[in-house]
Amino acid sequence: MLRPHSHESADRTDRALESSARGMRALWISFAVLGATALAQAAVVVASGSVALLGDTVHNAADALTAVPLGIAFLLGRRAATRRFTYGYGRAEDLAGLAIVLTIAGSAAFAAWTAADRLLDPRPVHHVPAVAAAAVVGFLGNEWVARYRIRVGRAIGSAALVADGLHARTDAFTSLAVLLSAAGSALGWRLADPLVGLAITAAILLVLRDAAREVFRRVMDAVDPALVDAAERALLAVPGVRGVGELRLRWIGHRLRAEVAVVVAGELSVREAHQVAVDAEHALLHAVPKLTAALIHPDPAPLPGAPDPHARLAHHATA
């Protein structure tokens, strides 16, 4: 309120570092919570022999370990752009997202294998009350981590962190499923434990589908169409902008970049057209969340009978 706001490159870098710092903090806090949850459950697994709880424990441990590739990605994202990596290292988050998807797939395979093995060779579950308590602990730990990761991931625009949060949310409900295993075991039904283990595997596969879809969209440079609509409205409201041509948005890590062609009056001087472009970029920075940079190309408005200003590029156009 006391000084004008700024969009200087240094300020944008500070915001990027701040968002990465928030992501790192969310990762390590959730890593500690999930690690403690998995250790508590592992102790009960050893004593009880429950494969349903084993599947849940392995999944929680895998979820905690996904903090490692994400942490590396956030650290890389802080590095400045170079002449080789001219856009910086933000896309490392997409690679981390792929690592998370593979981790989820691995935990699903392990849970399915242990449940199928126990289904073929049923064995009793010991210390059933402890199994039930461990299930409740797993639910509380995972649900807290899920809420925290999703909130921070959406705040900083990290698809990988949101995918990790969704992973933890399903872990919370699979932990509750272990209660069914405990109830069945208490009633003497040996198949309850492996059947719940298979149900947990199915739940993990649903998370795998959602996480893979989210990461795939980010790798393919997909954005929410609502962001494109908001960008167009903001550009058309800028004085001097007569129309919007090509408009592209892409995520680089948890930050957005834009490339836009705007139509301006053909009689404008270079300085005047540049000022319109600056005003257009300023409007975009306010209208599109997580946008840190926009390249604005001013095109002169076409005149009747005038040659196409882009004619020299026609033979380079892709089919």
PDB file of C-alpha atoms in Angstrom:
ATOM      1  CA  MET A   1       0.000   0.000   0.000  1.00  0.00           C
ATOM      2  CA  LEU A   2       2.953   2.320   0.611  1.00  0.00           C
ATOM      3  CA  ARG A   3       4.986   1.726  -2.566  1.00  0.00           C
ATOM      4  CA  PRO A   4       4.199   0.793  -6.170  1.00  0.00           C
ATOM      5  CA  HIS A   5       4.254  -2.894  -7.003  1.00  0.00           C
ATOM      6  CA  SER A   6       6.944  -4.178  -9.324  1.00  0.00           C
ATOM      7  CA  HIS A   7       7.290  -6.821 -12.005  1.00  0.00           C
ATOM      8  CA  GLU A   8      11.042  -6.564 -12.371  1.00  0.00           C
ATOM      9  CA  SER A   9      12.900  -9.810 -13.170  1.00  0.00           C
ATOM     10  CA  ALA A  10      14.547  -9.790  -9.733  1.00  0.00           C
ATOM     11  CA  ASP A  11      11.138  -9.659  -8.049  1.00  0.00           C
ATOM     12  CA  ARG A  12       9.894 -12.528 -10.199  1.00  0.00           C
ATOM     13  CA  THR A  13      12.962 -14.564  -9.235  1.00  0.00           C
ATOM     14  CA  ASP A  14      12.304 -13.855  -5.553  1.00  0.00           C
ATOM     15  CA  ARG A  15       8.726 -15.106  -5.907  1.00  0.00           C
ATOM     16  CA  ALA A  16       9.956 -18.233  -7.686  1.00  0.00           C
ATOM     17  CA  LEU A  17      12.446 -18.928  -4.902  1.00  0.00           C
ATOM     18  CA  GLU A  18       9.757 -18.326  -2.300  1.00  0.00           C
ATOM     19  CA  SER A  19       7.387 -20.797  -3.981  1.00  0.00           C
ATOM     20  CA  SER A  20      10.167 -23.396  -4.200  1.00  0.00           C
ATOM     21  CA  ALA A  21      10.938 -22.841  -0.520  1.00  0.00           C
ATOM     22  CA  ARG A  22       7.269 -23.432   0.344  1.00  0.00           C
ATOM     23  CA  GLY A  23       7.325 -26.614  -1.707  1.00  0.00           C
ATOM     24  CA  MET A  24      10.479 -27.841   0.044  1.00  0.00           C
ATOM     25  CA  ARG A  25       8.983 -27.101   3.445  1.00  0.00           C
ATOM     26  CA  ALA A  26       5.799 -29.003   2.545  1.00  0.00           C
ATOM     27  CA  LEU A  27       7.868 -31.962   1.343  1.00  0.00           C
ATOM     28  CA  TRP A  28      10.021 -32.346   4.413  1.00  0.00           C
ATOM     29  CA  ILE A  29       7.205 -31.809   6.910  1.00  0.00           C
ATOM     30  CA  SER A  30       5.029 -34.384   5.149  1.00  0.00           C
ATOM     31  CA  PHE A  31       8.044 -36.703   4.831  1.00  0.00           C
ATOM     32  CA  ALA A  32       8.503 -36.600   8.602  1.00  0.00           C
ATOM     33  CA  VAL A  33       4.802 -37.265   9.279  1.00  0.00           C
ATOM     34  CA  LEU A  34       4.526 -40.130   6.782  1.00  0.00           C
ATOM     35  CA  GLY A  35       7.846 -41.597   7.864  1.00  0.00           C
ATOM     36  CA  ALA A  36       6.707 -41.706  11.494  1.00  0.00           C
ATOM     37  CA  THR A  37       3.360 -43.206  10.399  1.00  0.00           C
ATOM     38  CA  ALA A  38       5.060 -45.925   8.336  1.00  0.00           C
ATOM     39  CA  LEU A  39       7.458 -46.817  11.149  1.00  0.00           C
ATOM     40  CA  ALA A  40       4.604 -47.162  13.633  1.00  0.00           C
ATOM     41  CA  GLN A  41       2.673 -49.357  11.208  1.00  0.00           C
ATOM     42  CA  ALA A  42       5.762 -51.460  10.369  1.00  0.00           C
ATOM     43  CA  ALA A  43       6.166 -52.401  14.022  1.00  0.00           C
ATOM     44  CA  VAL A  44       2.582 -53.672  14.074  1.00  0.00           C
ATOM     45  CA  VAL A  45       3.082 -55.539  10.769  1.00  0.00           C
ATOM     46  CA  VAL A  46       5.996 -57.495  12.268  1.00  0.00           C
ATOM     47  CA  ALA A  47       3.939 -58.449  15.304  1.00  0.00           C
ATOM     48  CA  SER A  48       0.643 -59.190  13.529  1.00  0.00           C
ATOM     49  CA  GLY A  49       1.599 -60.562  10.106  1.00  0.00           C
ATOM     50  CA  SER A  50      -1.243 -58.612   8.419  1.00  0.00           C
ATOM     51  CA  VAL A  51      -0.690 -58.310   4.663  1.00  0.00           C
ATOM     52  CA  ALA A  52      -3.398 -55.654   4.414  1.00  0.00           C
ATOM     53  CA  LEU A  53      -1.494 -53.516   6.886  1.00  0.00           C
ATOM     54  CA  LEU A  54       1.773 -54.435   5.127  1.00  0.00           C
ATOM     55  CA  GLY A  55       0.411 -53.117   1.825  1.00  0.00           C
ATOM     56  CA  ASP A  56      -0.708 -49.917   3.521  1.00  0.00           C
ATOM     57  CA  THR A  57       2.666 -49.528   5.258  1.00  0.00           C
ATOM     58  CA  VAL A  58       4.649 -50.035   2.053  1.00  0.00           C
ATOM     59  CA  HIS A  59       2.431 -47.530   0.291  1.00  0.00           C
ATOM     60  CA  ASN A  60       2.944 -44.971   3.068  1.00  0.00           C
ATOM     61  CA  ALA A  61       6.704 -45.517   2.969  1.00  0.00           C
ATOM     62  CA  ALA A  62       6.723 -45.096  -0.818  1.00  0.00           C
ATOM     63  CA  ASP A  63       4.674 -41.932  -0.493  1.00  0.00           C
ATOM     64  CA  ALA A  64       7.171 -40.547   2.003  1.00  0.00           C
ATOM     65  CA  LEU A  65      10.086 -41.385  -0.292  1.00  0.00           C
ATOM     66  CA  THR A  66       8.553 -39.444  -3.187  1.00  0.00           C
ATOM     67  CA  ALA A  67       9.736 -36.361  -1.315  1.00  0.00           C
ATOM     68  CA  VAL A  68      13.246 -37.160  -2.562  1.00  0.00           C
ATOM     69  CA  PRO A  69      12.723 -36.643  -6.344  1.00  0.00           C
ATOM     70  CA  LEU A  70      10.432 -33.681  -5.679  1.00  0.00           C
ATOM     71  CA  GLY A  71      12.983 -32.117  -3.352  1.00  0.00           C
ATOM     72  CA  ILE A  72      15.691 -32.508  -5.993  1.00  0.00           C
ATOM     73  CA  ALA A  73      13.360 -30.954  -8.578  1.00  0.00           C
ATOM     74  CA  PHE A  74      12.628 -27.950  -6.360  1.00  0.00           C
ATOM     75  CA  LEU A  75      16.342 -27.431  -5.745  1.00  0.00           C
ATOM     76  CA  LEU A  76      17.092 -27.642  -9.463  1.00  0.00           C
ATOM     77  CA  GLY A  77      14.261 -25.224 -10.189  1.00  0.00           C
ATOM     78  CA  ARG A  78      16.066 -22.556  -8.185  1.00  0.00           C
ATOM     79  CA  ARG A  79      19.041 -22.580 -10.542  1.00  0.00           C
ATOM     80  CA  ALA A  80      19.343 -19.739 -12.995  1.00  0.00           C
ATOM     81  CA  ALA A  81      18.890 -20.267 -16.722  1.00  0.00           C
ATOM     82  CA  THR A  82      22.032 -20.970 -18.748  1.00  0.00           C
ATOM     83  CA  ARG A  83      22.952 -20.782 -22.413  1.00  0.00           C
ATOM     84  CA  ARG A  84      22.125 -24.487 -22.702  1.00  0.00           C
ATOM     85  CA  PHE A  85      19.020 -24.539 -20.484  1.00  0.00           C
ATOM     86  CA  THR A  86      17.668 -21.177 -21.565  1.00  0.00           C
ATOM     87  CA  TYR A  87      14.306 -21.678 -19.811  1.00  0.00           C
ATOM     88  CA  GLY A  88      15.939 -22.800 -16.577  1.00  0.00           C
ATOM     89  CA  TYR A  89      15.431 -26.126 -14.802  1.00  0.00           C
ATOM     90  CA  GLY A  90      11.759 -25.914 -13.880  1.00  0.00           C
ATOM     91  CA  ARG A  91      10.817 -28.926 -16.023  1.00  0.00           C
ATOM     92  CA  ALA A  92      12.663 -31.107 -13.508  1.00  0.00           C
ATOM     93  CA  GLU A  93       9.346 -31.142 -11.634  1.00  0.00           C
ATOM     94  CA  ASP A  94       7.782 -33.000 -14.562  1.00  0.00           C
ATOM     95  CA  LEU A  95      10.507 -35.637 -14.322  1.00  0.00           C
ATOM     96  CA  ALA A  96       9.826 -35.877 -10.593  1.00  0.00           C
ATOM     97  CA  GLY A  97       6.152 -36.392 -11.389  1.00  0.00           C
ATOM     98  CA  LEU A  98       7.088 -39.319 -13.624  1.00  0.00           C
ATOM     99  CA  ALA A  99       9.179 -40.790 -10.794  1.00  0.00           C
ATOM    100  CA  ILE A 100       6.180 -40.483  -8.468  1.00  0.00           C
ATOM    101  CA  VAL A 101       3.951 -42.303 -10.951  1.00  0.00           C
ATOM    102  CA  LEU A 102       6.487 -45.137 -11.183  1.00  0.00           C
ATOM    103  CA  THR A 103       6.693 -45.302  -7.388  1.00  0.00           C
ATOM    104  CA  ILE A 104       2.912 -45.597  -7.110  1.00  0.00           C
ATOM    105  CA  ALA A 105       2.938 -48.351  -9.740  1.00  0.00           C
ATOM    106  CA  GLY A 106       5.651 -50.229  -7.844  1.00  0.00           C
ATOM    107  CA  SER A 107       3.778 -50.053  -4.552  1.00  0.00           C
ATOM    108  CA  ALA A 108       0.618 -51.310  -6.290  1.00  0.00           C
ATOM    109  CA  ALA A 109       2.510 -54.299  -7.726  1.00  0.00           C
ATOM    110  CA  PHE A 110       4.001 -55.166  -4.339  1.00  0.00           C
ATOM    111  CA  ALA A 111       0.655 -54.870  -2.546  1.00  0.00           C
ATOM    112  CA  ALA A 112      -1.008 -57.082  -5.164  1.00  0.00           C
ATOM    113  CA  TRP A 113       1.723 -59.723  -4.929  1.00  0.00           C
ATOM    114  CA  THR A 114       1.636 -59.962  -1.108  1.00  0.00           C
ATOM    115  CA  ALA A 115      -2.173 -60.067  -1.029  1.00  0.00           C
ATOM    116  CA  ALA A 116      -2.361 -62.764  -3.709  1.00  0.00           C
ATOM    117  CA  ASP A 117       0.265 -64.849  -1.901  1.00  0.00           C
ATOM    118  CA  ARG A 118      -1.708 -64.667   1.353  1.00  0.00           C
ATOM    119  CA  LEU A 119      -4.946 -65.423  -0.486  1.00  0.00           C
ATOM    120  CA  LEU A 120      -3.431 -68.677  -1.730  1.00  0.00           C
ATOM    121  CA  ASP A 121      -1.945 -69.460   1.677  1.00  0.00           C
ATOM    122  CA  PRO A 122      -4.255 -67.973   4.377  1.00  0.00           C
ATOM    123  CA  ARG A 123      -2.745 -67.418   7.814  1.00  0.00           C
ATOM    124  CA  PRO A 124      -4.177 -65.926  11.001  1.00  0.00           C
ATOM    125  CA  VAL A 125      -3.605 -62.295  11.950  1.00  0.00           C
ATOM    126  CA  HIS A 126      -2.306 -61.661  15.453  1.00  0.00           C
ATOM    127  CA  HIS A 127      -2.775 -58.615  17.706  1.00  0.00           C
ATOM    128  CA  VAL A 128      -5.926 -57.501  15.898  1.00  0.00           C
ATOM    129  CA  PRO A 129      -6.552 -54.442  18.169  1.00  0.00           C
ATOM    130  CA  ALA A 130      -3.056 -53.163  17.343  1.00  0.00           C
ATOM    131  CA  VAL A 131      -3.775 -53.591  13.612  1.00  0.00           C
ATOM    132  CA  ALA A 132      -6.955 -51.532  13.986  1.00  0.00           C
ATOM    133  CA  ALA A 133      -5.076 -48.815  15.892  1.00  0.00           C
ATOM    134  CA  ALA A 134      -2.352 -48.745  13.234  1.00  0.00           C
ATOM    135  CA  ALA A 135      -5.032 -48.320  10.557  1.00  0.00           C
ATOM    136  CA  VAL A 136      -6.416 -45.261  12.357  1.00  0.00           C
ATOM    137  CA  VAL A 137      -2.900 -43.826  12.708  1.00  0.00           C
ATOM    138  CA  GLY A 138      -2.346 -44.364   8.981  1.00  0.00           C
ATOM    139  CA  PHE A 139      -5.579 -42.599   8.112  1.00  0.00           C
ATOM    140  CA  LEU A 140      -4.870 -39.552  10.287  1.00  0.00           C
ATOM    141  CA  GLY A 141      -1.274 -39.180   9.083  1.00  0.00           C
ATOM    142  CA  ASN A 142      -2.127 -39.539   5.409  1.00  0.00           C
ATOM    143  CA  GLU A 143      -5.155 -37.277   5.451  1.00  0.00           C
ATOM    144  CA  TRP A 144      -3.195 -34.488   7.153  1.00  0.00           C
ATOM    145  CA  VAL A 145      -0.359 -34.839   4.649  1.00  0.00           C
ATOM    146  CA  ALA A 146      -2.820 -34.943   1.729  1.00  0.00           C
ATOM    147  CA  ARG A 147      -4.516 -31.702   2.756  1.00  0.00           C
ATOM    148  CA  TYR A 148      -1.176 -29.997   3.331  1.00  0.00           C
ATOM    149  CA  ARG A 149       0.451 -31.086   0.047  1.00  0.00           C
ATOM    150  CA  ILE A 150      -2.593 -30.322  -2.093  1.00  0.00           C
ATOM    151  CA  ARG A 151      -3.020 -26.875  -0.528  1.00  0.00           C
ATOM    152  CA  VAL A 152       0.633 -25.909  -0.998  1.00  0.00           C
ATOM    153  CA  GLY A 153       0.830 -27.538  -4.448  1.00  0.00           C
ATOM    154  CA  ARG A 154      -2.140 -25.549  -5.722  1.00  0.00           C
ATOM    155  CA  ALA A 155      -0.833 -22.371  -4.113  1.00  0.00           C
ATOM    156  CA  ILE A 156       2.533 -22.593  -5.885  1.00  0.00           C
ATOM    157  CA  GLY A 157       1.216 -24.281  -9.056  1.00  0.00           C
ATOM    158  CA  SER A 158       3.093 -27.577  -8.666  1.00  0.00           C
ATOM    159  CA  ALA A 159       1.266 -30.434 -10.424  1.00  0.00           C
ATOM    160  CA  ALA A 160       3.742 -32.950  -9.018  1.00  0.00           C
ATOM    161  CA  LEU A 161       3.055 -31.857  -5.432  1.00  0.00           C
ATOM    162  CA  VAL A 162      -0.706 -31.961  -6.022  1.00  0.00           C
ATOM    163  CA  ALA A 163      -0.366 -35.464  -7.505  1.00  0.00           C
ATOM    164  CA  ASP A 164       1.600 -36.488  -4.426  1.00  0.00           C
ATOM    165  CA  GLY A 165      -1.154 -35.073  -2.219  1.00  0.00           C
ATOM    166  CA  LEU A 166      -3.818 -37.040  -4.080  1.00  0.00           C
ATOM    167  CA  HIS A 167      -1.655 -40.115  -3.595  1.00  0.00           C
ATOM    168  CA  ALA A 168      -1.598 -39.507   0.165  1.00  0.00           C
ATOM    169  CA  ARG A 169      -5.373 -38.956   0.244  1.00  0.00           C
ATOM    170  CA  THR A 170      -6.058 -42.379  -1.188  1.00  0.00           C
ATOM    171  CA  ASP A 171      -3.566 -43.825   1.273  1.00  0.00           C
ATOM    172  CA  ALA A 172      -5.759 -42.403   4.025  1.00  0.00           C
ATOM    173  CA  PHE A 173      -8.810 -44.287   2.824  1.00  0.00           C
ATOM    174  CA  THR A 174      -6.850 -47.471   2.207  1.00  0.00           C
ATOM    175  CA  SER A 175      -5.698 -47.226   5.823  1.00  0.00           C
ATOM    176  CA  LEU A 176      -9.343 -47.240   6.874  1.00  0.00           C
ATOM    177  CA  ALA A 177      -9.856 -50.339   4.739  1.00  0.00           C
ATOM    178  CA  VAL A 178      -7.410 -52.135   7.039  1.00  0.00           C
ATOM    179  CA  LEU A 179     -10.060 -51.778   9.750  1.00  0.00           C
ATOM    180  CA  LEU A 180     -12.250 -54.122   7.719  1.00  0.00           C
ATOM    181  CA  SER A 181      -9.395 -56.591   7.666  1.00  0.00           C
ATOM    182  CA  ALA A 182      -9.057 -56.319  11.435  1.00  0.00           C
ATOM    183  CA  ALA A 183     -12.795 -56.817  11.908  1.00  0.00           C
ATOM    184  CA  GLY A 184     -12.811 -59.889   9.666  1.00  0.00           C
ATOM    185  CA  SER A 185      -9.792 -61.344  11.420  1.00  0.00           C
ATOM    186  CA  ALA A 186     -11.427 -60.765  14.804  1.00  0.00           C
ATOM    187  CA  LEU A 187     -14.392 -62.823  13.574  1.00  0.00           C
ATOM    188  CA  GLY A 188     -12.065 -65.626  12.468  1.00  0.00           C
ATOM    189  CA  TRP A 189     -12.334 -65.019   8.702  1.00  0.00           C
ATOM    190  CA  ARG A 190      -8.797 -65.550   7.402  1.00  0.00           C
ATOM    191  CA  LEU A 191      -9.582 -64.379   3.873  1.00  0.00           C
ATOM    192  CA  ALA A 192     -10.551 -60.908   5.109  1.00  0.00           C
ATOM    193  CA  ASP A 193      -6.931 -59.792   5.341  1.00  0.00           C
ATOM    194  CA  PRO A 194      -5.803 -60.725   1.773  1.00  0.00           C
ATOM    195  CA  LEU A 195      -9.103 -59.568   0.258  1.00  0.00           C
ATOM    196  CA  VAL A 196      -8.701 -56.152   1.841  1.00  0.00           C
ATOM    197  CA  GLY A 197      -5.110 -56.187   0.578  1.00  0.00           C
ATOM    198  CA  LEU A 198      -6.417 -56.642  -2.960  1.00  0.00           C
ATOM    199  CA  ALA A 199      -8.943 -53.841  -2.407  1.00  0.00           C
ATOM    200  CA  ILE A 200      -6.085 -51.587  -1.336  1.00  0.00           C
ATOM    201  CA  THR A 201      -4.279 -52.510  -4.543  1.00  0.00           C
ATOM    202  CA  ALA A 202      -7.334 -51.453  -6.561  1.00  0.00           C
ATOM    203  CA  ALA A 203      -7.431 -48.124  -4.719  1.00  0.00           C
ATOM    204  CA  ILE A 204      -3.735 -47.563  -5.448  1.00  0.00           C
ATOM    205  CA  LEU A 205      -4.404 -48.193  -9.136  1.00  0.00           C
ATOM    206  CA  LEU A 206      -7.088 -45.489  -9.126  1.00  0.00           C
ATOM    207  CA  VAL A 207      -4.578 -43.037  -7.669  1.00  0.00           C
ATOM    208  CA  LEU A 208      -2.077 -44.153 -10.284  1.00  0.00           C
ATOM    209  CA  ARG A 209      -4.566 -43.305 -13.035  1.00  0.00           C
ATOM    210  CA  ASP A 210      -5.266 -39.806 -11.678  1.00  0.00           C
ATOM    211  CA  ALA A 211      -1.611 -39.015 -10.982  1.00  0.00           C
ATOM    212  CA  ALA A 212      -0.502 -40.290 -14.391  1.00  0.00           C
ATOM    213  CA  ARG A 213      -3.153 -38.189 -16.129  1.00  0.00           C
ATOM    214  CA  GLU A 214      -2.089 -35.057 -14.233  1.00  0.00           C
ATOM    215  CA  VAL A 215       1.597 -35.568 -14.956  1.00  0.00           C
ATOM    216  CA  PHE A 216       0.931 -36.484 -18.606  1.00  0.00           C
ATOM    217  CA  ARG A 217      -0.983 -33.246 -19.123  1.00  0.00           C
ATOM    218  CA  ARG A 218       1.840 -31.211 -17.616  1.00  0.00           C
ATOM    219  CA  VAL A 219       4.492 -32.962 -19.727  1.00  0.00           C
ATOM    220  CA  MET A 220       2.367 -32.262 -22.834  1.00  0.00           C
ATOM    221  CA  ASP A 221       2.119 -28.543 -21.912  1.00  0.00           C
ATOM    222  CA  ALA A 222      -1.612 -28.716 -21.182  1.00  0.00           C
ATOM    223  CA  VAL A 223      -3.163 -25.780 -19.325  1.00  0.00           C
ATOM    224  CA  ASP A 224      -6.616 -25.077 -17.977  1.00  0.00           C
ATOM    225  CA  PRO A 225      -8.654 -23.488 -20.823  1.00  0.00           C
ATOM    226  CA  ALA A 226     -10.020 -21.035 -18.251  1.00  0.00           C
ATOM    227  CA  LEU A 227      -6.520 -19.532 -18.006  1.00  0.00           C
ATOM    228  CA  VAL A 228      -6.495 -18.969 -21.766  1.00  0.00           C
ATOM    229  CA  ASP A 229      -9.917 -17.296 -21.579  1.00  0.00           C
ATOM    230  CA  ALA A 230      -8.751 -15.051 -18.733  1.00  0.00           C
ATOM    231  CA  ALA A 231      -5.628 -14.094 -20.695  1.00  0.00           C
ATOM    232  CA  GLU A 232      -7.654 -13.175 -23.791  1.00  0.00           C
ATOM    233  CA  ARG A 233     -10.072 -11.032 -21.791  1.00  0.00           C
ATOM    234  CA  ALA A 234      -7.196  -9.205 -20.103  1.00  0.00           C
ATOM    235  CA  LEU A 235      -5.431  -8.542 -23.404  1.00  0.00           C
ATOM    236  CA  LEU A 236      -8.534  -7.243 -25.183  1.00  0.00           C
ATOM    237  CA  ALA A 237      -9.077  -4.776 -22.331  1.00  0.00           C
ATOM    238  CA  VAL A 238      -5.630  -3.174 -22.867  1.00  0.00           C
ATOM    239  CA  PRO A 239      -5.808   0.202 -24.675  1.00  0.00           C
ATOM    240  CA  GLY A 240      -4.218  -0.119 -28.106  1.00  0.00           C
ATOM    241  CA  VAL A 241      -4.862  -3.860 -28.477  1.00  0.00           C
ATOM    242  CA  ARG A 242      -7.272  -4.387 -31.383  1.00  0.00           C
ATOM    243  CA  GLY A 243      -7.216  -8.163 -31.335  1.00  0.00           C
ATOM    244  CA  VAL A 244      -5.443 -11.250 -30.043  1.00  0.00           C
ATOM    245  CA  GLY A 245      -3.763 -13.638 -32.443  1.00  0.00           C
ATOM    246  CA  GLU A 246      -1.740 -16.651 -31.348  1.00  0.00           C
ATOM    247  CA  LEU A 247      -1.843 -17.185 -27.573  1.00  0.00           C
ATOM    248  CA  ARG A 248       0.192 -19.913 -25.916  1.00  0.00           C
ATOM    249  CA  LEU A 249       0.662 -20.756 -22.255  1.00  0.00           C
ATOM    250  CA  ARG A 250       2.965 -23.402 -20.843  1.00  0.00           C
ATOM    251  CA  TRP A 251       4.062 -24.551 -17.413  1.00  0.00           C
ATOM    252  CA  ILE A 252       7.759 -24.641 -16.606  1.00  0.00           C
ATOM    253  CA  GLY A 253       7.878 -26.267 -13.204  1.00  0.00           C
ATOM    254  CA  HIS A 254       5.267 -24.483 -11.117  1.00  0.00           C
ATOM    255  CA  ARG A 255       5.450 -21.233 -13.088  1.00  0.00           C
ATOM    256  CA  LEU A 256       3.669 -20.174 -16.267  1.00  0.00           C
ATOM    257  CA  ARG A 257       5.082 -18.463 -19.351  1.00  0.00           C
ATOM    258  CA  ALA A 258       3.097 -16.925 -22.200  1.00  0.00           C
ATOM    259  CA  GLU A 259       3.732 -16.178 -25.871  1.00  0.00           C
ATOM    260  CA  VAL A 260       1.194 -13.844 -27.455  1.00  0.00           C
ATOM    261  CA  ALA A 261       0.636 -11.999 -30.727  1.00  0.00           C
ATOM    262  CA  VAL A 262      -1.536  -8.893 -30.385  1.00  0.00           C
ATOM    263  CA  VAL A 263      -2.925  -6.727 -33.179  1.00  0.00           C
ATOM    264  CA  VAL A 264      -2.152  -3.005 -32.939  1.00  0.00           C
ATOM    265  CA  ALA A 265      -2.652  -0.024 -35.227  1.00  0.00           C
ATOM    266  CA  GLY A 266      -0.221  -0.124 -38.150  1.00  0.00           C
ATOM    267  CA  GLU A 267       0.654   3.548 -37.914  1.00  0.00           C
ATOM    268  CA  LEU A 268       2.100   3.249 -34.387  1.00  0.00           C
ATOM    269  CA  SER A 269       5.781   3.973 -33.940  1.00  0.00           C
ATOM    270  CA  VAL A 270       8.105   1.296 -32.582  1.00  0.00           C
ATOM    271  CA  ARG A 271       8.079   2.976 -29.165  1.00  0.00           C
ATOM    272  CA  GLU A 272       4.285   3.205 -29.115  1.00  0.00           C
ATOM    273  CA  ALA A 273       3.860  -0.439 -30.168  1.00  0.00           C
ATOM    274  CA  HIS A 274       6.382  -1.456 -27.529  1.00  0.00           C
ATOM    275  CA  GLN A 275       4.428   0.420 -24.877  1.00  0.00           C
ATOM    276  CA  VAL A 276       1.258  -1.436 -25.865  1.00  0.00           C
ATOM    277  CA  ALA A 277       3.181  -4.703 -25.545  1.00  0.00           C
ATOM    278  CA  VAL A 278       4.432  -3.724 -22.096  1.00  0.00           C
ATOM    279  CA  ASP A 279       0.897  -2.812 -21.001  1.00  0.00           C
ATOM    280  CA  ALA A 280      -0.339  -6.147 -22.361  1.00  0.00           C
ATOM    281  CA  GLU A 281       2.292  -8.080 -20.420  1.00  0.00           C
ATOM    282  CA  HIS A 282       1.441  -6.134 -17.273  1.00  0.00           C
ATOM    283  CA  ALA A 283      -2.243  -6.993 -17.684  1.00  0.00           C
ATOM    284  CA  LEU A 284      -1.409 -10.680 -18.147  1.00  0.00           C
ATOM    285  CA  LEU A 285       0.761 -10.781 -15.031  1.00  0.00           C
ATOM    286  CA  HIS A 286      -2.241  -9.597 -13.023  1.00  0.00           C
ATOM    287  CA  ALA A 287      -4.883 -11.706 -14.771  1.00  0.00           C
ATOM    288  CA  VAL A 288      -3.159 -15.108 -14.945  1.00  0.00           C
ATOM    289  CA  PRO A 289      -2.077 -16.714 -11.653  1.00  0.00           C
ATOM    290  CA  LYS A 290       1.477 -18.115 -11.518  1.00  0.00           C
ATOM    291  CA  LEU A 291       2.474 -16.259 -14.716  1.00  0.00           C
ATOM    292  CA  THR A 292       6.027 -14.941 -14.425  1.00  0.00           C
ATOM    293  CA  ALA A 293       6.852 -13.854 -17.982  1.00  0.00           C
ATOM    294  CA  ALA A 294       5.129 -13.120 -21.289  1.00  0.00           C
ATOM    295  CA  LEU A 295       6.611 -12.496 -24.722  1.00  0.00           C
ATOM    296  CA  ILE A 296       4.302 -10.082 -26.593  1.00  0.00           C
ATOM    297  CA  HIS A 297       4.610  -9.729 -30.371  1.00  0.00           C
ATOM    298  CA  PRO A 298       2.701  -6.728 -31.836  1.00  0.00           C
ATOM    299  CA  ASP A 299       1.253  -7.293 -35.330  1.00  0.00           C
ATOM    300  CA  PRO A 300       0.037  -4.321 -37.419  1.00  0.00           C
ATOM    301  CA  ALA A 301      -3.671  -4.335 -38.211  1.00  0.00           C
ATOM    302  CA  PRO A 302      -4.199  -5.432 -41.840  1.00  0.00           C
ATOM    303  CA  LEU A 303      -5.069  -2.754 -44.404  1.00  0.00           C
ATOM    304  CA  PRO A 304      -7.052  -3.354 -47.626  1.00  0.00           C
ATOM    305  CA  GLY A 305      -4.643  -4.204 -50.432  1.00  0.00           C
ATOM    306  CA  ALA A 306      -1.573  -4.112 -48.174  1.00  0.00           C
ATOM    307  CA  PRO A 307       0.865  -7.042 -48.409  1.00  0.00           C
ATOM    308  CA  ASP A 308       0.878  -9.647 -45.650  1.00  0.00           C
ATOM    309  CA  PRO A 309       3.617  -8.566 -43.194  1.00  0.00           C
ATOM    310  CA  HIS A 310       4.393 -12.237 -42.551  1.00  0.00           C
ATOM    311  CA  ALA A 311       4.594 -13.299 -46.209  1.00  0.00           C
ATOM    312  CA  ARG A 312       8.356 -13.867 -46.020  1.00  0.00           C
ATOM    313  CA  LEU A 313       7.741 -16.550 -43.384  1.00  0.00           C
ATOM    314  CA  ALA A 314       5.080 -18.425 -45.333  1.00  0.00           C
ATOM    315  CA  HIS A 315       7.455 -21.035 -46.750  1.00  0.00           C
ATOM    316  CA  HIS A 316       8.568 -21.903 -43.190  1.00  0.00           C
ATOM    317  CA  ALA A 317       5.041 -22.638 -42.004  1.00  0.00           C
ATOM    318  CA  THR A 318       4.372 -26.232 -40.969  1.00  0.00           C
ATOM    319  CA  ALA A 319       1.770 -28.215 -42.900  1.00  0.00           C
TER     320      ALA A 319
END
